CSV table of C-alpha atoms in Angstrom, one decimal:
chain,number,residue,atom,x,y,z
A,1,UNK,CA,18.9,-0.5,-11.8
A,2,UNK,CA,17.3,1.1,-8.8
A,3,UNK,CA,13.5,1.3,-8.3
A,4,UNK,CA,11.3,2.8,-5.6
A,5,UNK,CA,8.3,0.9,-4.3
A,6,UNK,CA,5.8,3.4,-2.9
A,7,UNK,CA,3.6,2.7,0.2
A,8,UNK,CA,-0.1,3.3,-0.1
A,9,UNK,CA,-3.0,4.3,2.2
A,10,UNK,CA,-6.7,3.7,1.8
A,11,UNK,CA,-8.8,6.8,1.9
A,12,UNK,CA,-11.8,4.6,1.9
A,13,UNK,CA,-12.3,0.8,2.2
A,14,UNK,CA,-15.6,-0.9,1.9
A,15,UNK,CA,-16.3,-4.7,1.7
A,16,UNK,CA,-19.5,-5.4,-0.3
A,17,UNK,CA,-19.6,-9.2,-0.3
A,18,UNK,CA,-17.7,-12.5,-0.2
A,19,UNK,CA,-17.2,-14.6,-3.3
A,20,UNK,CA,-17.5,-18.4,-3.5
A,21,UNK,CA,-13.7,-18.7,-3.9
A,22,UNK,CA,-13.2,-17.0,-0.5
A,23,UNK,CA,-12.1,-13.6,-1.8
A,24,UNK,CA,-14.0,-10.5,-0.6
A,25,UNK,CA,-15.5,-8.0,-3.0
A,26,UNK,CA,-14.2,-4.5,-2.2
A,27,UNK,CA,-14.5,-0.8,-3.1
A,28,UNK,CA,-11.5,1.2,-2.1
A,29,UNK,CA,-9.8,4.5,-2.8
A,30,UNK,CA,-6.1,4.0,-2.9
A,31,UNK,CA,-3.4,6.7,-2.6
A,32,UNK,CA,0.4,6.5,-2.7
A,33,UNK,CA,2.4,8.4,-0.2
A,34,UNK,CA,6.1,9.5,-0.1
A,35,UNK,CA,7.4,6.5,1.8
A,36,UNK,CA,9.2,3.8,-0.2
A,37,UNK,CA,11.2,0.6,-0.2
A,38,UNK,CA,14.1,0.4,-2.7
A,39,UNK,CA,15.1,-2.4,-5.0
A,40,UNK,CA,18.5,-2.6,-6.6
A,41,UNK,CA,18.5,-5.1,-9.4
A,42,UNK,CA,21.4,-6.4,-11.6
A,43,UNK,CA,21.8,-9.2,-14.2
A,44,UNK,CA,23.9,-12.2,-13.3
A,45,UNK,CA,25.7,-14.8,-15.4
A,46,UNK,CA,24.6,-17.4,-12.8
A,47,UNK,CA,21.0,-18.6,-13.5
A,48,UNK,CA,18.4,-18.1,-10.8
A,49,UNK,CA,17.0,-15.3,-8.6
A,50,UNK,CA,19.0,-14.3,-5.5
A,51,UNK,CA,17.5,-11.8,-3.0
A,52,UNK,CA,19.1,-10.0,-0.1
A,53,UNK,CA,17.2,-7.8,2.4
A,54,UNK,CA,18.1,-5.5,5.2
A,55,UNK,CA,15.6,-7.4,7.5
A,56,UNK,CA,16.8,-10.8,8.7
A,57,UNK,CA,13.3,-12.2,9.3
A,58,UNK,CA,12.2,-11.7,5.7
A,59,UNK,CA,12.3,-14.8,3.4
A,60,UNK,CA,14.7,-14.6,0.5
A,61,UNK,CA,13.1,-17.5,-1.6
A,62,UNK,CA,9.8,-18.2,-3.3
A,63,UNK,CA,8.0,-17.1,-0.1
A,64,UNK,CA,9.0,-13.5,-0.9
A,65,UNK,CA,6.6,-11.7,-3.2
A,66,UNK,CA,9.6,-10.1,-5.0
A,67,UNK,CA,11.0,-13.5,-5.9
A,68,UNK,CA,7.6,-14.7,-7.1
A,69,UNK,CA,7.0,-11.6,-9.2
A,70,UNK,CA,10.4,-11.7,-10.9
A,71,UNK,CA,10.1,-15.5,-11.4
A,72,UNK,CA,6.7,-15.2,-13.0
A,73,UNK,CA,8.0,-13.0,-15.8
A,74,UNK,CA,11.4,-14.8,-16.2
A,75,UNK,CA,9.6,-18.2,-16.7
A,76,UNK,CA,7.1,-16.8,-19.1
A,77,UNK,CA,9.7,-15.3,-21.3
A,78,UNK,CA,12.2,-18.1,-20.8
A,79,UNK,CA,15.0,-15.8,-19.4
A,80,UNK,CA,18.1,-17.9,-18.8
A,81,UNK,CA,20.2,-15.1,-17.2
A,82,UNK,CA,20.2,-14.8,-13.5
A,83,UNK,CA,19.0,-11.8,-11.4
A,84,UNK,CA,20.4,-10.4,-8.1
A,85,UNK,CA,18.0,-8.2,-6.1
A,86,UNK,CA,18.8,-6.2,-3.0
A,87,UNK,CA,15.6,-5.2,-1.2
A,88,UNK,CA,15.9,-2.3,1.4
A,89,UNK,CA,12.7,-2.2,3.4
A,90,UNK,CA,11.5,1.1,5.0
A,91,UNK,CA,7.7,0.6,4.7
A,92,UNK,CA,6.6,-1.1,7.9
A,93,UNK,CA,6.0,-4.8,7.5
A,94,UNK,CA,2.5,-6.3,8.0
A,95,UNK,CA,1.1,-2.8,8.4
A,96,UNK,CA,-1.7,-2.4,5.9
A,97,UNK,CA,0.4,-0.2,3.6
A,98,UNK,CA,1.0,-2.7,0.7
A,99,UNK,CA,4.8,-2.8,1.2
A,100,UNK,CA,5.1,-6.4,0.0
A,101,UNK,CA,2.8,-5.8,-2.9
A,102,UNK,CA,4.6,-2.6,-4.0
A,103,UNK,CA,8.0,-4.5,-3.8
A,104,UNK,CA,6.5,-7.1,-6.1
A,105,UNK,CA,5.2,-4.5,-8.5
A,106,UNK,CA,8.6,-2.8,-8.7
A,107,UNK,CA,10.3,-6.2,-9.4
A,108,UNK,CA,7.9,-6.8,-12.3
A,109,UNK,CA,8.6,-3.3,-13.7
A,110,UNK,CA,12.4,-3.9,-13.2
A,111,UNK,CA,12.4,-7.3,-15.0
A,112,UNK,CA,10.3,-5.9,-17.8
A,113,UNK,CA,12.8,-3.1,-18.3
A,114,UNK,CA,16.0,-4.9,-17.6
A,115,UNK,CA,15.3,-7.7,-20.1
A,116,UNK,CA,13.5,-5.5,-22.6
A,117,UNK,CA,10.3,-7.6,-22.5
A,118,UNK,CA,8.2,-4.7,-24.0
A,119,UNK,CA,5.2,-5.2,-21.8
A,120,UNK,CA,2.9,-2.2,-21.3
A,121,UNK,CA,1.7,-1.1,-17.9
A,122,UNK,CA,-1.7,-2.7,-18.5
A,123,UNK,CA,0.0,-6.0,-19.5
A,124,UNK,CA,2.1,-5.9,-16.4
A,125,UNK,CA,-1.1,-5.2,-14.3
A,126,UNK,CA,-2.8,-8.2,-15.9
A,127,UNK,CA,0.0,-10.5,-14.7
A,128,UNK,CA,0.4,-8.8,-11.4
A,129,UNK,CA,-2.9,-10.0,-10.0
A,130,UNK,CA,-1.5,-13.5,-10.0
A,131,UNK,CA,0.9,-12.4,-7.2
A,132,UNK,CA,-1.7,-10.5,-5.1
A,133,UNK,CA,-4.8,-8.4,-5.2
A,134,UNK,CA,-3.0,-5.1,-4.5
A,135,UNK,CA,-0.1,-5.6,-6.9
A,136,UNK,CA,-1.9,-4.3,-10.0
A,137,UNK,CA,-2.6,-1.0,-8.2
A,138,UNK,CA,1.1,-0.9,-7.1
A,139,UNK,CA,2.1,-1.2,-10.8
A,140,UNK,CA,-0.3,1.6,-11.8
A,141,UNK,CA,0.1,3.9,-8.7
A,142,UNK,CA,-1.4,7.3,-8.0
A,143,UNK,CA,-5.0,7.9,-6.9
A,144,UNK,CA,-7.4,5.1,-7.9
A,145,UNK,CA,-10.7,3.4,-7.3
A,146,UNK,CA,-10.2,-0.3,-6.8
A,147,UNK,CA,-13.1,-2.8,-7.1
A,148,UNK,CA,-13.5,-6.5,-7.5
A,149,UNK,CA,-10.9,-8.1,-5.3
A,150,UNK,CA,-8.9,-4.9,-5.8
A,151,UNK,CA,-7.8,-5.6,-9.3
A,152,UNK,CA,-10.5,-3.6,-11.2
A,153,UNK,CA,-8.9,-0.2,-11.2
A,154,UNK,CA,-10.1,3.2,-12.3
A,155,UNK,CA,-7.5,6.0,-12.4
A,156,UNK,CA,-8.7,9.2,-10.5
A,157,UNK,CA,-7.4,12.8,-10.7
A,158,UNK,CA,-4.5,13.5,-8.3
A,159,UNK,CA,-5.5,14.0,-4.7
A,160,UNK,CA,-5.0,17.5,-3.2
A,161,UNK,CA,-1.6,17.9,-1.6
A,162,UNK,CA,-1.5,17.3,2.1
A,163,UNK,CA,0.7,16.1,4.9
A,164,UNK,CA,0.4,12.5,6.2
A,165,UNK,CA,1.3,11.4,9.6
A,166,UNK,CA,1.9,7.6,9.9
A,167,UNK,CA,1.8,5.8,13.2
A,168,UNK,CA,2.3,2.0,13.6
A,169,UNK,CA,2.0,0.5,17.0
A,170,UNK,CA,4.3,-2.4,18.0
A,171,UNK,CA,2.0,-5.1,16.7
A,172,UNK,CA,1.5,-6.9,13.4
A,173,UNK,CA,-2.0,-7.8,12.1
A,174,UNK,CA,-2.8,-10.7,9.9
A,175,UNK,CA,-4.9,-9.8,6.9
A,176,UNK,CA,-6.3,-13.3,6.9
A,177,UNK,CA,-7.4,-12.8,10.6
A,178,UNK,CA,-9.1,-9.5,9.8
A,179,UNK,CA,-11.1,-10.7,6.8
A,180,UNK,CA,-11.8,-14.1,8.4
A,181,UNK,CA,-13.5,-12.3,11.3
A,182,UNK,CA,-15.4,-9.7,9.3
A,183,UNK,CA,-19.1,-10.1,9.7
A,184,UNK,CA,-20.7,-8.2,6.8
A,185,UNK,CA,-24.2,-8.5,8.4
A,186,UNK,CA,-23.0,-6.5,11.4
A,187,UNK,CA,-21.6,-3.6,9.5
A,188,UNK,CA,-24.0,-0.7,10.2
A,189,UNK,CA,-22.2,2.0,8.3
A,190,UNK,CA,-20.3,1.8,5.0
A,191,UNK,CA,-17.9,4.5,3.9
A,192,UNK,CA,-19.1,6.8,1.1
A,193,UNK,CA,-16.7,5.8,-1.6
A,194,UNK,CA,-18.5,7.7,-4.3
A,195,UNK,CA,-18.5,10.8,-2.0
A,196,UNK,CA,-14.7,10.5,-1.6
A,197,UNK,CA,-14.3,10.2,-5.3
A,198,UNK,CA,-16.4,13.3,-5.9
A,199,UNK,CA,-14.4,15.2,-3.3
A,200,UNK,CA,-11.1,14.2,-5.0
A,201,UNK,CA,-12.4,15.3,-8.4
A,202,UNK,CA,-13.4,18.7,-6.7
A,203,UNK,CA,-9.9,19.0,-5.1
A,204,UNK,CA,-11.7,19.3,-1.7
A,205,UNK,CA,-9.3,17.9,0.9
A,206,UNK,CA,-11.6,18.6,3.8
A,207,UNK,CA,-14.4,16.8,1.9
A,208,UNK,CA,-12.2,13.8,1.4
A,209,UNK,CA,-11.2,13.7,5.1
A,210,UNK,CA,-14.9,14.0,6.3
A,211,UNK,CA,-16.0,11.0,4.2
A,212,UNK,CA,-13.0,8.6,5.0
A,213,UNK,CA,-14.0,5.2,6.4
A,214,UNK,CA,-12.7,1.6,6.7
A,215,UNK,CA,-15.1,-1.2,7.5
A,216,UNK,CA,-12.1,-3.4,8.6
A,217,UNK,CA,-11.8,-1.2,11.7
A,218,UNK,CA,-14.8,-3.1,13.0
A,219,UNK,CA,-12.5,-6.1,13.4
A,220,UNK,CA,-9.0,-4.7,14.0
A,221,UNK,CA,-9.8,-1.9,16.5
A,222,UNK,CA,-11.6,-4.1,19.1
A,223,UNK,CA,-8.8,-6.6,18.9
A,224,UNK,CA,-6.1,-3.9,19.2
A,225,UNK,CA,-7.4,-0.9,21.2
A,226,UNK,CA,-4.2,1.0,20.7
A,227,UNK,CA,-5.3,1.8,17.1
A,228,UNK,CA,-8.2,3.9,18.4
A,229,UNK,CA,-5.9,5.6,20.9
A,230,UNK,CA,-3.5,6.7,18.1
A,231,UNK,CA,-6.5,7.9,16.0
A,232,UNK,CA,-7.8,9.9,18.9
A,233,UNK,CA,-4.5,11.5,19.5
A,234,UNK,CA,-4.1,12.6,15.9
A,235,UNK,CA,-7.6,14.1,15.9
A,236,UNK,CA,-6.9,16.0,19.1
A,237,UNK,CA,-3.7,17.4,17.6
A,238,UNK,CA,-5.4,18.8,14.5
A,239,UNK,CA,-5.7,16.0,12.0
A,240,UNK,CA,-8.5,16.6,9.4
A,241,UNK,CA,-9.3,13.0,10.0
A,242,UNK,CA,-7.4,9.8,11.1
A,243,UNK,CA,-8.1,6.2,10.0
A,244,UNK,CA,-6.5,2.8,9.9
A,245,UNK,CA,-5.0,1.9,6.6
A,246,UNK,CA,-5.9,-1.5,5.0
A,247,UNK,CA,-6.3,-4.3,7.5
A,248,UNK,CA,-4.1,-2.4,9.9
A,249,UNK,CA,-2.6,-1.7,12.3
A,250,UNK,CA,-1.1,1.4,10.8
A,251,UNK,CA,-3.0,4.7,11.4
A,252,UNK,CA,-2.7,7.7,9.2
A,253,UNK,CA,-3.8,11.3,9.8
A,254,UNK,CA,-4.3,13.9,7.1
A,255,UNK,CA,-3.1,17.5,7.8
A,256,UNK,CA,-3.3,20.7,5.7
A,257,UNK,CA,-0.6,22.4,7.8
A,258,UNK,CA,3.0,21.3,8.1
A,259,UNK,CA,3.5,22.8,11.6
A,260,UNK,CA,0.4,21.2,13.0
A,261,UNK,CA,1.4,17.9,11.5
A,262,UNK,CA,4.9,18.2,13.0
A,263,UNK,CA,3.5,18.9,16.5
A,264,UNK,CA,1.1,16.0,16.2
A,265,UNK,CA,4.1,13.8,15.2
A,266,UNK,CA,6.0,15.0,18.3
A,267,UNK,CA,3.0,14.3,20.5
A,268,UNK,CA,2.7,10.8,19.1
A,269,UNK,CA,6.4,10.1,19.7
A,270,UNK,CA,6.0,11.3,23.3
A,271,UNK,CA,2.9,9.2,23.9
A,272,UNK,CA,4.7,5.9,23.2
A,273,UNK,CA,1.6,4.6,21.4
A,274,UNK,CA,3.4,4.0,18.1
A,275,UNK,CA,6.7,2.2,17.6
A,276,UNK,CA,7.2,3.7,14.1
A,277,UNK,CA,6.3,7.2,13.1
A,278,UNK,CA,6.7,9.0,9.8
A,279,UNK,CA,5.7,12.5,8.7
A,280,UNK,CA,5.5,12.7,4.9
A,281,UNK,CA,3.2,13.8,2.1
A,282,UNK,CA,1.0,12.2,-0.5
A,283,UNK,CA,2.8,11.3,-3.7
A,284,UNK,CA,1.0,13.7,-6.1
A,285,UNK,CA,1.7,11.9,-9.3
A,286,UNK,CA,2.2,8.4,-8.0
A,287,UNK,CA,5.7,8.4,-9.3
A,288,UNK,CA,6.9,7.7,-12.8
A,289,UNK,CA,7.1,4.2,-14.3
A,290,UNK,CA,10.6,5.1,-15.5
A,291,UNK,CA,13.9,6.0,-13.9
A,292,UNK,CA,13.6,5.3,-10.2
A,293,UNK,CA,9.8,4.9,-10.5
């Protein structure tokens, strides 16, 4: 079985408070894009879960979210057969694009199908939050409003089609560092999440772009000025708007014209500001939960 694990961007990310358990309350608009990792899964007569990856620095044991996601379902349903998983990573790691969470979601979908567990998407999402706050969204996919710690999801209409330029500088950012240094009292401007939602419902791409915002930039951008440099380049080269995704450091720009987007990609490559660049599109339907997802 082969499954695709789609990357996501945040069109808007607001943090509204901190809970006693240490988690932050958020309001986010999540959107899949056409960039994905691939999981190849097969049953094995040898008990246990075995993972291989194309990146030598990734763990292949219980420290990998894919392992934990598969193990969660296999233990609950007392599955005695083994499972071999080959994970091919293409989504940048530690980039604010939910690559690990999406991989975990794909593993849960795959185990559910492969062993005919009969769980609905909602039942998978209820279990997925035990792996991570973004994993339920990565099971659901598409365009969504996320609230709570990210697990309270409201499906939104598909976002208008557009081109997305991704630029990741040669740094990794710890989500724990970003949230740990976020001072909610010092945030002067919060993104208009409801305005973004309304623009999505009205199919207004420019309206979406105009209202984009991410409060985590108040921590990540001062610590890593290259993020602002990449944003500025994309805007100069015709992006409707450019913003950091998640806790960073990846920057994305939205474009309504393929030629303009390609020229911006070429300029970004020439600048040397980003180590990884991708020109892609949004995933209009979020991908199916069948076939290769």
